[in-house]
Amino acid sequence: MPAQPVGNAESPSAATRPAAIELRGIDKSFGAVHANKNVSLTIAKSSIHGIIGENGAGKSTLMSILYGFYTADAGEILINGKPVKIHGSHDAIAAGIGMVHQHFMLVEPFTVLENVMLGAEDGVLLRGGAGKARAELERLARDYGLNVDPDAHISDLPVGEQQRVEILKALFRHCDILILDEPTGVLTPQETDQLFQILRALNARGVTIVLITHKLREILAITDTVSVMRQGEMVATLPTKQATREHLAELMVGRKVRLELDKTKATPGEVRLSVRNLTVVDAKGVKRVDDVGFDLRAGEILGIAGVSGNGQSELLEALSGIRPLSSGGITLCDLEVSPDAPYGPAVVREYGLAHVPEDRLRLGVVTAFPAWESVVLGYHDDEEYNGRILMDRDAMTNACGKLMERFDVRPRDPELRCGNFSGGNQQKLILAREIARQPKVLVVGQPTRGVDIGAIEFIHRQLLALRDAGCAILLVSVELDEVMSLSDRILVMFQGRIVGEVDGDEADERTLGLMMANAHAQADEAA
Amino acid sequence: MEDLWLQTVSILSATLRTATPLVFAAMAGMFSERSGTIDIGLEGKMLAGAFAAACVAVVTGSAWLALLGAILVGIMMGLLHGLACITYRGNQVVSGVAINIMAAGLTVVLGNAWFGRGGQTPDLAPDARFMTLRPPGWEYAYDIPIIGPVYAFVIGGHNLLVYIAFAAVPIGWWVLYHTRFGLRLRAVGEDPKVVDTAGISVTWLRYRAVIIAGILCGFAGAYLSIAQNAAFSPHMTAGRGFIALAAMVFGKWRPWPAMFACLLFGLLDAIAIRLQGVNFPGIGQVPVEAIQALPYILTVVLLAGFVGRAMAPHALGQPYVKER
Ligand SMILES: Nc1ncnc2c1ncn2[C@@H]1O[C@H](COP(=O)(O)OP(=O)(O)O)[C@@H](O)[C@H]1O
Ligand SMILES: [Mg+2]
């Protein structure tokens, strides 16, 4: 594939050719949160433009304004050089803009065809439009390799295919500007490559692509031009050729960051957590965890990689006593757990297992509680927090203050409501709470999801320090980089099963990616 | 034998008549809830519709104008619910309960003020009502064994609104599954964000749904006061709105199953009337109250035992809020 001209900025016609998108002074606040501050941005026609920034930098907000989902408080939008008023998504669609949202905009019980047609039905009755839509889907499948069964229900499709449906929806409406908001978060590395091929093919036919991500690698891999957002502001726009990882990271965070961790070799001790033939069936009768077994030793980090939704959440919940086992057993230090001898979160804690849940707002903290209350959750029966009859408020506030100090939680105010801390600081609070009791086993899910780079660094170092102090750590994450840089051993989960084990030092993205898609097994089956 | 068959026919015929307001209201609830708006207020809208129909019929003497009046009042109540739930994003259950209380109170107060008979409206002349339509040749058909009575009393022998109610089911089904509006309606009840980002107005779509619900409740109300009965009497809906809601839930928010659930409730009602005063072997007479409670007990049993929560439209009961 020939290289695309960089941003068209250097081509002679650039001066005469209007930009595909021009944003001028876009401003947007959600209550007290100033999500976009006077943002201006120019995106050249037929380019691939990347927008990078940390979680919460305001990227999604900016794109949602362009797509008419939110209305800006101030600012102007020009499409192909013409000022447009975008009052809703219909205006954006009419202006030729299509968007693949971070959280897919698909009706789950509907079929692919129904989802594609919704809003572009072509007539009051469905029948006529459905025939045309089917034909158009076939054409798009041929032209871009976007194959999906039009009659499949969305809820039955894997995320990679759901994303294709999102792209098809946009193409079906004849967009010539396609915005993709964090499209690779749910994909394996191979699926990401496929997606990029599709994007290049679209771009070759003149579609302007706007790619939003927080992953530096992807920006360098595919974009012509890159813009960096930080805390609601657009801080830089430069041709990708001139950008380096370090430079972009610095622009994103606003200071120099170390991207590498120094990690020593692990010295595993005795087995602390042993899982045997563990199977978990959910309320609908679907097997979520299927015959999983492993040993976790003191002083090691065992990483579990996999595309989200392959049973990792259920495994975490089973281990931490939130979800009952269907069969198999767990040995936690000297506690034996089986379906006949179940346990709950309180017992688990007593035996020295601490849990940092994946979804911190649902299971980690109560957003309406002040920090000092959230910091005792789960340990609220401890002697140190309780007087003879009432709870000891001063003790709790003091403990919270100390933990905030040690884990560098900002602002250092035990009275602040949990919901008002940033994601990174909420996560530090939870980590502080769970680590403070020197657990024998720590089970962490997505420790840095929605956390800023500075806090990621800090959290990673804390986890390594804890390992070196002899804690057994089970790390579940969908961020492959995170699993690879922290783990001493890596297990890969696919459809509830462990499909591979790799040594931490030998792990590379390609092998893990193939395991995550269970490509080996499928190749065997085909053979 | 002949006698038993006639009894059965008469129960079936009564079943259709008692099921009619339930079918209207269940379809109303289905449209509203498929769009994501809970409709506890079916009862109140039906009651207000019944009152409006009776009043207009008294004043104008026209059944058609009376029906129109019921529909308009139904729409107005629907819009009120929409204003509270869609525009102001209030609690949908609270708004529905408010509508029920308001209808129960206002109909009595206004009825008393206007007609002074303790809330009852004056009896209507046949012209001001929807009367039973006899199918052609029913006198002769009646004598044909087995199918004759069926033709005369089950297929024929109802007023126009009964037929409209049972036509509303296939029409509702067709609208829901074969039209653009239906596709969007189902989508907005599942996930309004998807509809919004597809460039469709969530607000307008949901308003149309509550308006349709209002219209259908108007039909249900008019049926009670100017077709099945010849006057409005206070609280004459007697919980039918809730039974219809239950039937709709039992039918999993789908037109045909909801209709069958309505027929089941109608059948129980019809049987309950027959069973009054009957001596059961070994038990003796069962108190009337116990028999009358049967449909309600069944409602509870069915709802508690057979309906999974998962079938409800996913966004049901949640106002659409973009910005936290
Ligand atoms: N609908 C909303 N209501 C309130 N606050 C929001 C909303 N959407 C985003 N925000 C806030 O705006 C800021 C920017 O968010 P977002 O645009 O999603 O960032 P990004 O996509 O770069 O991660 C965050 O602080 C976020 O909490
Ligand atoms: Mg985002």
CSV table of C-alpha atoms in Angstrom, one decimal, chain A residues 1-14 17 44-49 203-204 222-225 239-241:
chain,number,residue,atom,x,y,z
A,1,MET,CA,0.0,0.0,0.0
A,2,PRO,CA,1.5,3.4,-1.0
A,3,ALA,CA,2.0,5.9,1.7
A,4,GLN,CA,-0.6,8.6,2.0
A,5,PRO,CA,0.4,12.2,1.5
A,6,VAL,CA,0.9,13.6,5.0
A,7,GLY,CA,-2.1,15.6,6.0
A,8,ASN,CA,-2.2,17.2,2.6
A,9,ALA,CA,-0.6,20.2,4.3
A,10,GLU,CA,2.3,19.9,2.0
A,11,SER,CA,0.4,19.3,-1.3
A,12,PRO,CA,0.2,22.4,-3.5
A,13,SER,CA,-3.6,22.4,-3.6
A,14,ALA,CA,-3.8,22.7,0.2
A,17,ARG,CA,-8.8,23.0,-0.9
A,44,ALA,CA,-7.5,18.0,6.1
A,45,LYS,CA,-9.7,16.3,3.5
A,46,SER,CA,-9.0,12.7,2.8
A,47,SER,CA,-6.4,12.4,5.6
A,48,ILE,CA,-6.2,10.1,8.6
A,49,HIS,CA,-6.2,12.4,11.6
A,203,ASN,CA,-9.2,6.5,3.1
A,204,ALA,CA,-7.9,5.4,-0.3
A,222,ILE,CA,-1.8,4.7,10.9
A,223,THR,CA,-2.3,8.5,11.1
A,224,ASP,CA,-1.0,11.3,8.9
A,225,THR,CA,-1.5,14.0,11.4
A,239,PRO,CA,2.5,15.6,11.3
A,240,THR,CA,2.9,12.1,12.6
A,241,LYS,CA,6.2,11.7,10.8
